[in-house]
GROMACS .gro file of C-alpha atoms in nm:
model
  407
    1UNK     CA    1 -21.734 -29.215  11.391
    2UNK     CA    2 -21.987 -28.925  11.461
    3UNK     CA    3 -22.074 -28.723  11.201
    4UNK     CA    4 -22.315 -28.460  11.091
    5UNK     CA    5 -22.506 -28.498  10.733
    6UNK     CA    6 -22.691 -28.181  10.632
    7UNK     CA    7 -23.005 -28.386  10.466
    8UNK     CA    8 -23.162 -28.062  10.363
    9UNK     CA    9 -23.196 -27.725  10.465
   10UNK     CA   10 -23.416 -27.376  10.350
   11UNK     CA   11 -23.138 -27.171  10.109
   12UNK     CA   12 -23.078 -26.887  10.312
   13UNK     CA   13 -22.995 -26.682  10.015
   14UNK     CA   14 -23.359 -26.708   9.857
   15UNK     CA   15 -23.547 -26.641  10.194
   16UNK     CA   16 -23.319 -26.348  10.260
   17UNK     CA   17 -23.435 -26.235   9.942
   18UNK     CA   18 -23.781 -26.233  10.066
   19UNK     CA   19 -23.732 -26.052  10.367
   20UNK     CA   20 -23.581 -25.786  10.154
   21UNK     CA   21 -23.880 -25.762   9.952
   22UNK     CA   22 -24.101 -25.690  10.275
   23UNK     CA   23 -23.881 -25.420  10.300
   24UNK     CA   24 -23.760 -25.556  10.636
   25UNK     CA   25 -23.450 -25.367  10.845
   26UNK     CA   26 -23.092 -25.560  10.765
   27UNK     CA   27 -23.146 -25.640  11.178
   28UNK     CA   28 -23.471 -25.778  11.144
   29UNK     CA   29 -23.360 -25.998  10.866
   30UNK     CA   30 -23.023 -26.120  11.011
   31UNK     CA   31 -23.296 -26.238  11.297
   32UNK     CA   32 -23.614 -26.382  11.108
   33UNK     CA   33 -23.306 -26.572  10.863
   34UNK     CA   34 -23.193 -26.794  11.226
   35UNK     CA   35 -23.573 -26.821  11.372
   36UNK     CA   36 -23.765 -26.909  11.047
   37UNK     CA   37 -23.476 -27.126  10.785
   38UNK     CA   38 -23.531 -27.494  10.873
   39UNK     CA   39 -23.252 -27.783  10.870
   40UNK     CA   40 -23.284 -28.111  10.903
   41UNK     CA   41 -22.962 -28.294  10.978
   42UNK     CA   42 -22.852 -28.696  11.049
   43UNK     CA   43 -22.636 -28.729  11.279
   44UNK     CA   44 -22.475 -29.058  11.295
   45UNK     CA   45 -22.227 -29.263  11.513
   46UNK     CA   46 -22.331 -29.086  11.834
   47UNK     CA   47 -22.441 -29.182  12.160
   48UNK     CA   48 -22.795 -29.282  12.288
   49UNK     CA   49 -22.728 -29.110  12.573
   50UNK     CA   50 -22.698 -28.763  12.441
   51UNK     CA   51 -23.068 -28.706  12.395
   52UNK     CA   52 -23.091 -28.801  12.809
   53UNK     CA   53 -22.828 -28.549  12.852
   54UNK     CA   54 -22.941 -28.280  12.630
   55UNK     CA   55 -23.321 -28.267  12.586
   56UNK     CA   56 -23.579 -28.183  12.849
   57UNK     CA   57 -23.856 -28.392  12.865
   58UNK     CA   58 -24.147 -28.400  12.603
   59UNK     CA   59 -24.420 -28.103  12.678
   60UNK     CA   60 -24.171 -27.866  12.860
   61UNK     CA   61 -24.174 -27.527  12.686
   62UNK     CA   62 -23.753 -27.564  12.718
   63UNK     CA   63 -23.780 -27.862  12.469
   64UNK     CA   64 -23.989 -27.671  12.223
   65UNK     CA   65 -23.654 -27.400  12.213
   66UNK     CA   66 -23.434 -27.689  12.060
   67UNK     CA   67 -23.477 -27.881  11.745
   68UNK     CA   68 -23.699 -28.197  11.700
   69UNK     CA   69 -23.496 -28.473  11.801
   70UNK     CA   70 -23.623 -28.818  11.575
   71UNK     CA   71 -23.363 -29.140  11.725
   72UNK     CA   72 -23.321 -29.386  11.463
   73UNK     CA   73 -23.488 -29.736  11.539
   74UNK     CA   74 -23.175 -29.997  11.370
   75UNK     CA   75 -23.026 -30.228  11.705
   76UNK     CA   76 -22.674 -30.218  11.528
   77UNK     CA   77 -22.654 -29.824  11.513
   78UNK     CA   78 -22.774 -29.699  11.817
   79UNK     CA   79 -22.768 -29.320  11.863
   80UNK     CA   80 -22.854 -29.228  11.495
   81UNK     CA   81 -23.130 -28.919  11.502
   82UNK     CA   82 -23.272 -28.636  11.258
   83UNK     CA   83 -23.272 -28.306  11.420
   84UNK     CA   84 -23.464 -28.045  11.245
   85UNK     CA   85 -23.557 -27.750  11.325
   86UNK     CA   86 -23.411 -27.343  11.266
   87UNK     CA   87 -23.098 -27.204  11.305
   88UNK     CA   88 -23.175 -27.069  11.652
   89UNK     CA   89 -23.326 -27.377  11.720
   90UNK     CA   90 -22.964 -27.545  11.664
   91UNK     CA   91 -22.739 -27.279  11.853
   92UNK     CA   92 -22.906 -27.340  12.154
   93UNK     CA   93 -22.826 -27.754  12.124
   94UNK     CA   94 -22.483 -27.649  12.010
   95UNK     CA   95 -22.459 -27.436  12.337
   96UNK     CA   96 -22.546 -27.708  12.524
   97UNK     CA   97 -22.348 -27.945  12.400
   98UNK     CA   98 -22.073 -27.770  12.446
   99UNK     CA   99 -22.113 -27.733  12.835
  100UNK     CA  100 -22.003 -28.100  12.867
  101UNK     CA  101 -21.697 -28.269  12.758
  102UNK     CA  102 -21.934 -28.553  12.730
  103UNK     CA  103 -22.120 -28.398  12.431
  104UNK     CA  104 -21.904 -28.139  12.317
  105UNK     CA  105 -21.841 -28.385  11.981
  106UNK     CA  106 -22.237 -28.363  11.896
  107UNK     CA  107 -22.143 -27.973  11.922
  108UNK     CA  108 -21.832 -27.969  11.712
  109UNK     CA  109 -22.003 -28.144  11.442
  110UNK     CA  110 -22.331 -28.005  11.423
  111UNK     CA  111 -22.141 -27.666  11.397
  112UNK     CA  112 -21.922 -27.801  11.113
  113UNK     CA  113 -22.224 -27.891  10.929
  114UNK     CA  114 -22.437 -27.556  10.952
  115UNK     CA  115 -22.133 -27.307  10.956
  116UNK     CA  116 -21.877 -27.489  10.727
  117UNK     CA  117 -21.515 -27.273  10.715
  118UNK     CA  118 -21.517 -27.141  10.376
  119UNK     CA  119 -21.287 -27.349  10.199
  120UNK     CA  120 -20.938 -27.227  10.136
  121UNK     CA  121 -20.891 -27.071   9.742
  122UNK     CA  122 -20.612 -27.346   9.574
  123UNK     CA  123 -20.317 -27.215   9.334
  124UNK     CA  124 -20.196 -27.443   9.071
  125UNK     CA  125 -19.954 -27.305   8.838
  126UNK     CA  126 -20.057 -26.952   8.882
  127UNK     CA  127 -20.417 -27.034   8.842
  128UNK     CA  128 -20.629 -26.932   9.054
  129UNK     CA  129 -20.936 -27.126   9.196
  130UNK     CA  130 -21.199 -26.958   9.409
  131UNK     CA  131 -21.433 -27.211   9.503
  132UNK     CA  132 -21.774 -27.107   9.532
  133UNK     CA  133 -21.743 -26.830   9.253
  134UNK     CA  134 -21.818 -27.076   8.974
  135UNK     CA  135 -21.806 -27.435   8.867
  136UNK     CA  136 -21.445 -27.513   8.711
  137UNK     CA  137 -21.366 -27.787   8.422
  138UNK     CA  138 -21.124 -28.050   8.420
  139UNK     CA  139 -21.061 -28.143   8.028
  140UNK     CA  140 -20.969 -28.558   8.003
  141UNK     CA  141 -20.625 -28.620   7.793
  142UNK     CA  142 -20.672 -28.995   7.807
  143UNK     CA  143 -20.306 -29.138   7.621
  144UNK     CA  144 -20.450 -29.536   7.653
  145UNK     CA  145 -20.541 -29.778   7.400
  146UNK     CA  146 -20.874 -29.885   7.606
  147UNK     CA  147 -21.003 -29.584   7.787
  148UNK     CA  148 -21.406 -29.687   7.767
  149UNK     CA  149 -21.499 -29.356   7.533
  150UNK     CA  150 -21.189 -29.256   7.358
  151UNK     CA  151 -20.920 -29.534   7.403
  152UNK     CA  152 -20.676 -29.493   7.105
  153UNK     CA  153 -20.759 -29.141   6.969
  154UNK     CA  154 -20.409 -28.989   7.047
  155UNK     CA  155 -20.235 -29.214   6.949
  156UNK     CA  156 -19.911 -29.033   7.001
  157UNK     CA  157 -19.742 -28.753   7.278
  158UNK     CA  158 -19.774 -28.481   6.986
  159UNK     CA  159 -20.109 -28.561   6.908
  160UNK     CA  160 -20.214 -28.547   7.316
  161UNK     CA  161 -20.032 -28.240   7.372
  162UNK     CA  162 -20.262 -28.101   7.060
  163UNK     CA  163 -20.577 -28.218   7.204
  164UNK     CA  164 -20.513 -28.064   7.568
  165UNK     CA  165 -20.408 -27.737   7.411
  166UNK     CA  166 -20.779 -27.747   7.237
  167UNK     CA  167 -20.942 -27.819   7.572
  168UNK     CA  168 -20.769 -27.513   7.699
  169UNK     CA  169 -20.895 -27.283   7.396
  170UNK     CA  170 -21.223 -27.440   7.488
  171UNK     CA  171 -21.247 -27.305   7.849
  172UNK     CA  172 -21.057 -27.608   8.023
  173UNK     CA  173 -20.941 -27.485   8.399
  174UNK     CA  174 -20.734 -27.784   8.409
  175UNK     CA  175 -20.610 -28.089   8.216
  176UNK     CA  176 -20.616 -28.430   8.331
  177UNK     CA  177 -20.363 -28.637   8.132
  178UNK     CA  178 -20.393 -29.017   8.216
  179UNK     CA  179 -20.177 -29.326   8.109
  180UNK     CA  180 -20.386 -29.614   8.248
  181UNK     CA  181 -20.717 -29.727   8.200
  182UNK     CA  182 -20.949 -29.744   8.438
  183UNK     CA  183 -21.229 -29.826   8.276
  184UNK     CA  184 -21.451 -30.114   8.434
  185UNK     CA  185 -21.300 -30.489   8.345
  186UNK     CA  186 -20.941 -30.319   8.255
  187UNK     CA  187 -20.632 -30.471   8.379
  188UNK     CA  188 -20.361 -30.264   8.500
  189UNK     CA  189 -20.014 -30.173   8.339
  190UNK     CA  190 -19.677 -30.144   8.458
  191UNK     CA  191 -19.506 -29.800   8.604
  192UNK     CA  192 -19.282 -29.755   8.301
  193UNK     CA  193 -19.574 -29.830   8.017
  194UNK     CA  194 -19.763 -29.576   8.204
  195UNK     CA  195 -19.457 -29.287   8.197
  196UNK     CA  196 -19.396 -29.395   7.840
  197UNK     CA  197 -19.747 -29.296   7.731
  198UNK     CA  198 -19.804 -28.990   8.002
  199UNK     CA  199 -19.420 -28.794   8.065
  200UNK     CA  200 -19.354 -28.674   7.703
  201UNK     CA  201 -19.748 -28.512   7.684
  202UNK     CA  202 -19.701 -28.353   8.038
  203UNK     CA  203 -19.378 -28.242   7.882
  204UNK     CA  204 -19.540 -28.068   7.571
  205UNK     CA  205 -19.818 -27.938   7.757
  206UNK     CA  206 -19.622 -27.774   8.021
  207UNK     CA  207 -19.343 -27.643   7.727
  208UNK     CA  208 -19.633 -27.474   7.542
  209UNK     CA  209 -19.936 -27.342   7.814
  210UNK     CA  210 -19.948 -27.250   8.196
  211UNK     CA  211 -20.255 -27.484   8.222
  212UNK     CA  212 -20.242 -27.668   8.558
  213UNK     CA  213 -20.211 -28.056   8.427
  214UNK     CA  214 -20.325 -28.288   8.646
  215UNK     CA  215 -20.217 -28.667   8.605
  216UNK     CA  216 -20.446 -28.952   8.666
  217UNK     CA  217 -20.253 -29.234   8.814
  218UNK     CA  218 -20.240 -29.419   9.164
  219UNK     CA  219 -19.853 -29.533   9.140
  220UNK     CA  220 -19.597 -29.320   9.348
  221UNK     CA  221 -19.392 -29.396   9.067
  222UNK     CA  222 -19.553 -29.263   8.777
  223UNK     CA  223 -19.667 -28.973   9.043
  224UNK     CA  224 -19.285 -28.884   9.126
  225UNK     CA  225 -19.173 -28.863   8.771
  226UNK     CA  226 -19.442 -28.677   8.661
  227UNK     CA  227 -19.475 -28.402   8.918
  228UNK     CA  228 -19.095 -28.340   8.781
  229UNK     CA  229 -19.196 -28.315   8.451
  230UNK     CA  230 -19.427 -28.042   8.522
  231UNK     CA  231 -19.755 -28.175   8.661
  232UNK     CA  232 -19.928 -27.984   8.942
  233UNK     CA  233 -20.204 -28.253   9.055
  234UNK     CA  234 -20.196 -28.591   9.135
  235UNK     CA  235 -20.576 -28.768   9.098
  236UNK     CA  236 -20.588 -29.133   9.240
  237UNK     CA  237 -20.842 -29.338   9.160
  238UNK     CA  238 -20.817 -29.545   9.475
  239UNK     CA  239 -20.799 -29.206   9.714
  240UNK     CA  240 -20.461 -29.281   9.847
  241UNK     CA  241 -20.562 -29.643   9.956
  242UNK     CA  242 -20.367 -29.879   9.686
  243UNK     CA  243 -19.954 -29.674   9.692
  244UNK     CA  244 -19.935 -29.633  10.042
  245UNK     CA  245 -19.638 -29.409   9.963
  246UNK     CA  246 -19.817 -29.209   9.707
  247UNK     CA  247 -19.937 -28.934   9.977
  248UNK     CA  248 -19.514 -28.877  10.095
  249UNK     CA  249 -19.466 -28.810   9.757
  250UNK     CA  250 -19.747 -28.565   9.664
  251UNK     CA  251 -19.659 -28.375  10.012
  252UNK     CA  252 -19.249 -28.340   9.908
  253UNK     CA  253 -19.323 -28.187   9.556
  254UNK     CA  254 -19.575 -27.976   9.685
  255UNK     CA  255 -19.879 -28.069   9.484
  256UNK     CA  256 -20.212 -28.110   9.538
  257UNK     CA  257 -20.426 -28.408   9.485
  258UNK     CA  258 -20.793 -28.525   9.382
  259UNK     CA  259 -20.906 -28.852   9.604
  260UNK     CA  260 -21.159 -29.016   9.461
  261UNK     CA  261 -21.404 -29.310   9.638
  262UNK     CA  262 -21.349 -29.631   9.465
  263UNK     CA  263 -21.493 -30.045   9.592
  264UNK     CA  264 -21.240 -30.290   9.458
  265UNK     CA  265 -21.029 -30.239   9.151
  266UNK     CA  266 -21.132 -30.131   8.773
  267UNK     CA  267 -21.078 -30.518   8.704
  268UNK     CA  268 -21.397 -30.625   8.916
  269UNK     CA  269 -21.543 -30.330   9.081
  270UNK     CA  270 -21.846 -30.379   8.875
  271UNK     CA  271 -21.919 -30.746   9.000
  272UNK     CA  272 -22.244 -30.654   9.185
  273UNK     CA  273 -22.120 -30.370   9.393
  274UNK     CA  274 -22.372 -30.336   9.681
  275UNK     CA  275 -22.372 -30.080   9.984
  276UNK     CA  276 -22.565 -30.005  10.342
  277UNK     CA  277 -22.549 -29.657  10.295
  278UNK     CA  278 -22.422 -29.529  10.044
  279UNK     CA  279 -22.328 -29.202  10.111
  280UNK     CA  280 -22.199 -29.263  10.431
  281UNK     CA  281 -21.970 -29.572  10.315
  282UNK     CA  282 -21.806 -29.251  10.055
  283UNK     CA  283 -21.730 -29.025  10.350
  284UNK     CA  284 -21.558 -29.300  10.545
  285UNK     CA  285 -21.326 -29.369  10.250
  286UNK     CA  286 -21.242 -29.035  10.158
  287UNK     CA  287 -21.203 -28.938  10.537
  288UNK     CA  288 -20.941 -29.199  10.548
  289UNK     CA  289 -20.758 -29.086  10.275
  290UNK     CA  290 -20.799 -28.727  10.403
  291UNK     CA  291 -20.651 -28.824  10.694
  292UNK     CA  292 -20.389 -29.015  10.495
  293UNK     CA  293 -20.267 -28.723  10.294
  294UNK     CA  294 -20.284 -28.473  10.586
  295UNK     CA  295 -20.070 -28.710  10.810
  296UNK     CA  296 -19.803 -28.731  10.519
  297UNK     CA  297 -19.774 -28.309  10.502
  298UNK     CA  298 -20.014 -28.194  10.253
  299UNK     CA  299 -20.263 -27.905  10.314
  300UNK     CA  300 -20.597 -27.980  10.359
  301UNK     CA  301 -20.636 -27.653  10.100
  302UNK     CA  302 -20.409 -27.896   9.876
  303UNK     CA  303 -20.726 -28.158   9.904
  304UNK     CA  304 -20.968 -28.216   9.647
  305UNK     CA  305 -21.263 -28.490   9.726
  306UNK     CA  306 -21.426 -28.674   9.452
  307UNK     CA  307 -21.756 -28.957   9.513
  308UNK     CA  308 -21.634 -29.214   9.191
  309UNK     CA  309 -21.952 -29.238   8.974
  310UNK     CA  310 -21.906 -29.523   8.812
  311UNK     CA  311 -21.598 -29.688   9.025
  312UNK     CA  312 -21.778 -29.986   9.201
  313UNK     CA  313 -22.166 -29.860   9.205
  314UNK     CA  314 -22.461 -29.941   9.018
  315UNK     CA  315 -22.657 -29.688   8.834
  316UNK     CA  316 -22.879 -29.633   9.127
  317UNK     CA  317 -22.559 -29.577   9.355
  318UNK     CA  318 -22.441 -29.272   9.109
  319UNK     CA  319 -22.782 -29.083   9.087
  320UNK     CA  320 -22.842 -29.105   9.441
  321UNK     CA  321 -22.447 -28.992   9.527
  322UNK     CA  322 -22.557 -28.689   9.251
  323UNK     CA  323 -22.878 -28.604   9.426
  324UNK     CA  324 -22.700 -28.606   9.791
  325UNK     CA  325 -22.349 -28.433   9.731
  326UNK     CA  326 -22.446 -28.203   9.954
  327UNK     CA  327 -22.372 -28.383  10.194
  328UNK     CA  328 -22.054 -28.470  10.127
  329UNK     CA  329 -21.997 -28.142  10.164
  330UNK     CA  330 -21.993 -28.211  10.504
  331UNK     CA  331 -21.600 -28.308  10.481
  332UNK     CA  332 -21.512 -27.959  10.429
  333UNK     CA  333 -21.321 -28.006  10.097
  334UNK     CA  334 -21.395 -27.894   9.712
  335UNK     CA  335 -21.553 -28.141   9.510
  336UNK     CA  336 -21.500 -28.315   9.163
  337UNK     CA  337 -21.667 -28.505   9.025
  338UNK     CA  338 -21.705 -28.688   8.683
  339UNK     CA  339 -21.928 -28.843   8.474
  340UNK     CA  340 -21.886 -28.738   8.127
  341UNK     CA  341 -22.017 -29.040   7.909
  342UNK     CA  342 -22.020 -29.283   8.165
  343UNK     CA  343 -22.256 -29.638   8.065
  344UNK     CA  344 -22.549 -29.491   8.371
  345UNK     CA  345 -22.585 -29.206   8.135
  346UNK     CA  346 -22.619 -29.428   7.806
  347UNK     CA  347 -22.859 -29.647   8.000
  348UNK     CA  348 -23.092 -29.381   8.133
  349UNK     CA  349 -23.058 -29.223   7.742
  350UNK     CA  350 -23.179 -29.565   7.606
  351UNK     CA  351 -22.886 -29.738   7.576
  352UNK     CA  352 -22.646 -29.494   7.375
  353UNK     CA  353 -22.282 -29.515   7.348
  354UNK     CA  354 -22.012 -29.367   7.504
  355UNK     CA  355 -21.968 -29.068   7.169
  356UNK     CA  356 -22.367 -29.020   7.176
  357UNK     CA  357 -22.368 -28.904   7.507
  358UNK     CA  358 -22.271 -28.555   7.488
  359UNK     CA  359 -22.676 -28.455   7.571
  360UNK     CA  360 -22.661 -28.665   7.871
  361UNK     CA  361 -22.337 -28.549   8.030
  362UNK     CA  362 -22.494 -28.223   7.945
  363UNK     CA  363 -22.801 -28.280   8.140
  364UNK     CA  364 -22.545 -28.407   8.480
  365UNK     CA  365 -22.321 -28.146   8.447
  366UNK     CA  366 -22.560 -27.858   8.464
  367UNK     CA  367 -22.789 -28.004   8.753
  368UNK     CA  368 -22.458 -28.045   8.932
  369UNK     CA  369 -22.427 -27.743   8.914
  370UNK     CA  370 -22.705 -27.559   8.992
  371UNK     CA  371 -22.726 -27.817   9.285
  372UNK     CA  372 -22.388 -27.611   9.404
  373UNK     CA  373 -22.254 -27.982   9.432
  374UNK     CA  374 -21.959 -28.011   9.239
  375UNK     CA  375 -21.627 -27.730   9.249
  376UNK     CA  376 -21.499 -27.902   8.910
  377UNK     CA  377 -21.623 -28.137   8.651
  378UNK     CA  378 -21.420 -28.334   8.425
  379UNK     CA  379 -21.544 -28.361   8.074
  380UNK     CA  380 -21.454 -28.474   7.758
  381UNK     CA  381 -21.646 -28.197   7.604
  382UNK     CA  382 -21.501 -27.911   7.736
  383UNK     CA  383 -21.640 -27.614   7.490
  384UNK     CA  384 -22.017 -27.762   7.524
  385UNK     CA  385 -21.985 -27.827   7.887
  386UNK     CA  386 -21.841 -27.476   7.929
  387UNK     CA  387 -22.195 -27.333   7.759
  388UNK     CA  388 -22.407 -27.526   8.011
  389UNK     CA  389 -22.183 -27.437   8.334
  390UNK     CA  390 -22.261 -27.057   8.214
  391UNK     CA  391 -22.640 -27.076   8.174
  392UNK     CA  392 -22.649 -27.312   8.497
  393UNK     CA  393 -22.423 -27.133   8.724
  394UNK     CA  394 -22.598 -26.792   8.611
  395UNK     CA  395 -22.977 -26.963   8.687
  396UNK     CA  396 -22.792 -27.062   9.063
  397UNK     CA  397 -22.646 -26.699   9.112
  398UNK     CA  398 -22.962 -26.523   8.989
  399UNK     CA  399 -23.069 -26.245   9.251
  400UNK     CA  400 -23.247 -25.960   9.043
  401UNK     CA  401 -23.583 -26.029   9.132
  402UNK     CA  402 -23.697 -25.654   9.071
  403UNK     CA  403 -23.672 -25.293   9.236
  404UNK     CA  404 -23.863 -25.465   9.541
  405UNK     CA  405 -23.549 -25.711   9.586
  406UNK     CA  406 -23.339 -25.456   9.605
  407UNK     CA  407 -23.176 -25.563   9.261
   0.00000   0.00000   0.00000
């Protein structure tokens, strides 16, 4: 499959900045901002044959007009390259490319990457959300005896529906009410133990707030029932890839959904988990359920993505997913992502347990966040969490540099 991954690229936003501290015309500006901000972008899945097709030889003066073109040397994935170079650089390739039917998918993608459509803004339950303007927060409801950091605290629908309602005083965008465990090494339950513990708090909640509630399962039938009780979301675990009528039902009630990257099961999806790329392996999965969902009737503006810290990955696997979601940006969907006291965080915080992590999640949260990685994180902690979105997504938004910056 080809596919564009933006490795890393000058933010535009901070040298435009710059130029209007040298007092440079808006003109003059628009044009430095293409000829002088650098990309660098792996492209994968193509064709050897498009650098014979598209580049002029080394030393022509026509070569130095397009970005640096580095081929990959692995035998079994032949027409991998890093192209770097500016923005002008790029539009010329991407004119190119698009002369030939031949190359015209090296163009598509390449403009994907660099000139993503602003994402569609997503209405749940009269709600609102704008990605981009800020990070949002998902508040966990978990209503199982064996969740890994709160299994058994609500004990009961009442006391559930009293916990989500103090998420939602606490800043919570949306709830997240789950009936099965998913923790890694848990076995799974039946549809109807998992609509005993989930349809009467979905129930209160929706009787007593407008929050959007979102409900964590990956069974059409626990899905079904609880979309008619009131729930807005559906998040799957497996991303659409264990119910294979999950999607149809999603699509008829109108709902929107979170797909989240897992490998193998909660049950053994810790059993040395081991990838080739890592990043790459993600996008597959979640373009598959993409294409899953879409092909069933829901909106791509109905689509939320999420990576799975945690879900079949070492601790090595999570930080490097957190330092690269930009890239997964590259699938043109809003992202959420989770890991509010997951066991990487206890083991990089010398070995603390799941209630002693509240620092650590912390610590993720924010440098998502300034990152500009995640859309929404879900959190146990939703009033801390809250504090340390508002310093972080200030510090990322931060633009008054002084008279000379115009601001």
């Amino acid at each position: 499959m080809l596919r564009a991954r933006l490795i890393s690229r000058d933010r535009p936003e901070d040298l435009s900045l710059v130029l209007r501290r040298l007092n440079l015309s808006p003109r003059n500006r628009e044009h430095l901002t293409r000829e002088l901000g650098y990309a660098h972008v792996l492209v994968t899945g193509g064709r050897p044959s498009y650098e014979e097709e598209l580049v002029p030889p080394y030393g022509s003066k026509e070569r130095e007009k397009l970005p640096t073109w580095t081929p990959g040397g692995h035998v079994d994935h032949p027409g991998e390259v890093l192209l770097s170079g500016s923005r002008q650089q790029f539009d010329r390739l991407i004119s190119l490319a698009r002369k030939s039917p031949r190359t015209d998918g090296l163009a598509r993608v390449l403009e994907e990457v660099l000139s993503p459509t602003p994402m569609t803004a997503l209405t749940l339950s009269g709600r609102r959300f704008e990605w981009g303007a800020r990070t949002y927060l998902m508040g966990v409801v978990n209503v199982t005896p064996d969740s890994f950091s709160d299994g058994g605290s609500l004990p009961d629908a009442d006391s559930a529906v009293e916990h989500a309602l103090k998420l939602v005083d606490a800043g919570a965008d949306i709830v997240d009410v789950g009936g099965e465990s998913t923790r890694p090494g848990s076995l799974p339950v039946s549809a109807d133990e998992e609509l005993s513990r989930i349809l009467k708090v979905v129930e209160g909640i929706k009787r007593r707030s407008t929050v959007p509630i979102s409900v964590d399962t990956m069974k059409a039938a626990v899905a079904k029932e609880a979309l008619q009780a009131g729930a807005h979301l559906i998040n799957d675990v497996t991303g659409f890839h264990s119910d294979p009528t999950l999607a149809g039902v999603v699509a008829a009630a109108g709902a929107a959904c979170c797909l989240m990257h897992t490998q193998g099961m909660p049950k053994t999806m810790q059993q040395a988990p081991r990838y080739d790329d890592v990043v790459g392996e993600v996008m597959d999965y979640l373009e598959e359920g993409m294409f899953t969902a879409t092909e069933a009737g829901i909106p791509r503006g109905r689509i939320l993505l999420d990576p799975g810290i945690g879900f079949g990955k070492t601790l090595e696997h999570n930080l490097f997913l957190l330092r690269r979601l930009e890239e997964l940006r590259g699938l043109g969907q809003p992202l959420l992502v989770g890991t509010s006291r997951k066991s990487f965080l206890g083991k990089l915080a010398g070995g603390k347990g799941p209630q002693e992590r509240l620092a650590a999640t912390l610590g993720s949260v924010a440098a998502m966040a300034v990152l500009g990685g995640a859309d929404v994180v879900r959190v146990h902690d939703v009033g801390e969490a809250r504090d340390a979105l508002a310093v972080a997504d200030a510090i990322r938004r931060a633009r008054g540099g002084g008279d000379l910056y115009g601001g």
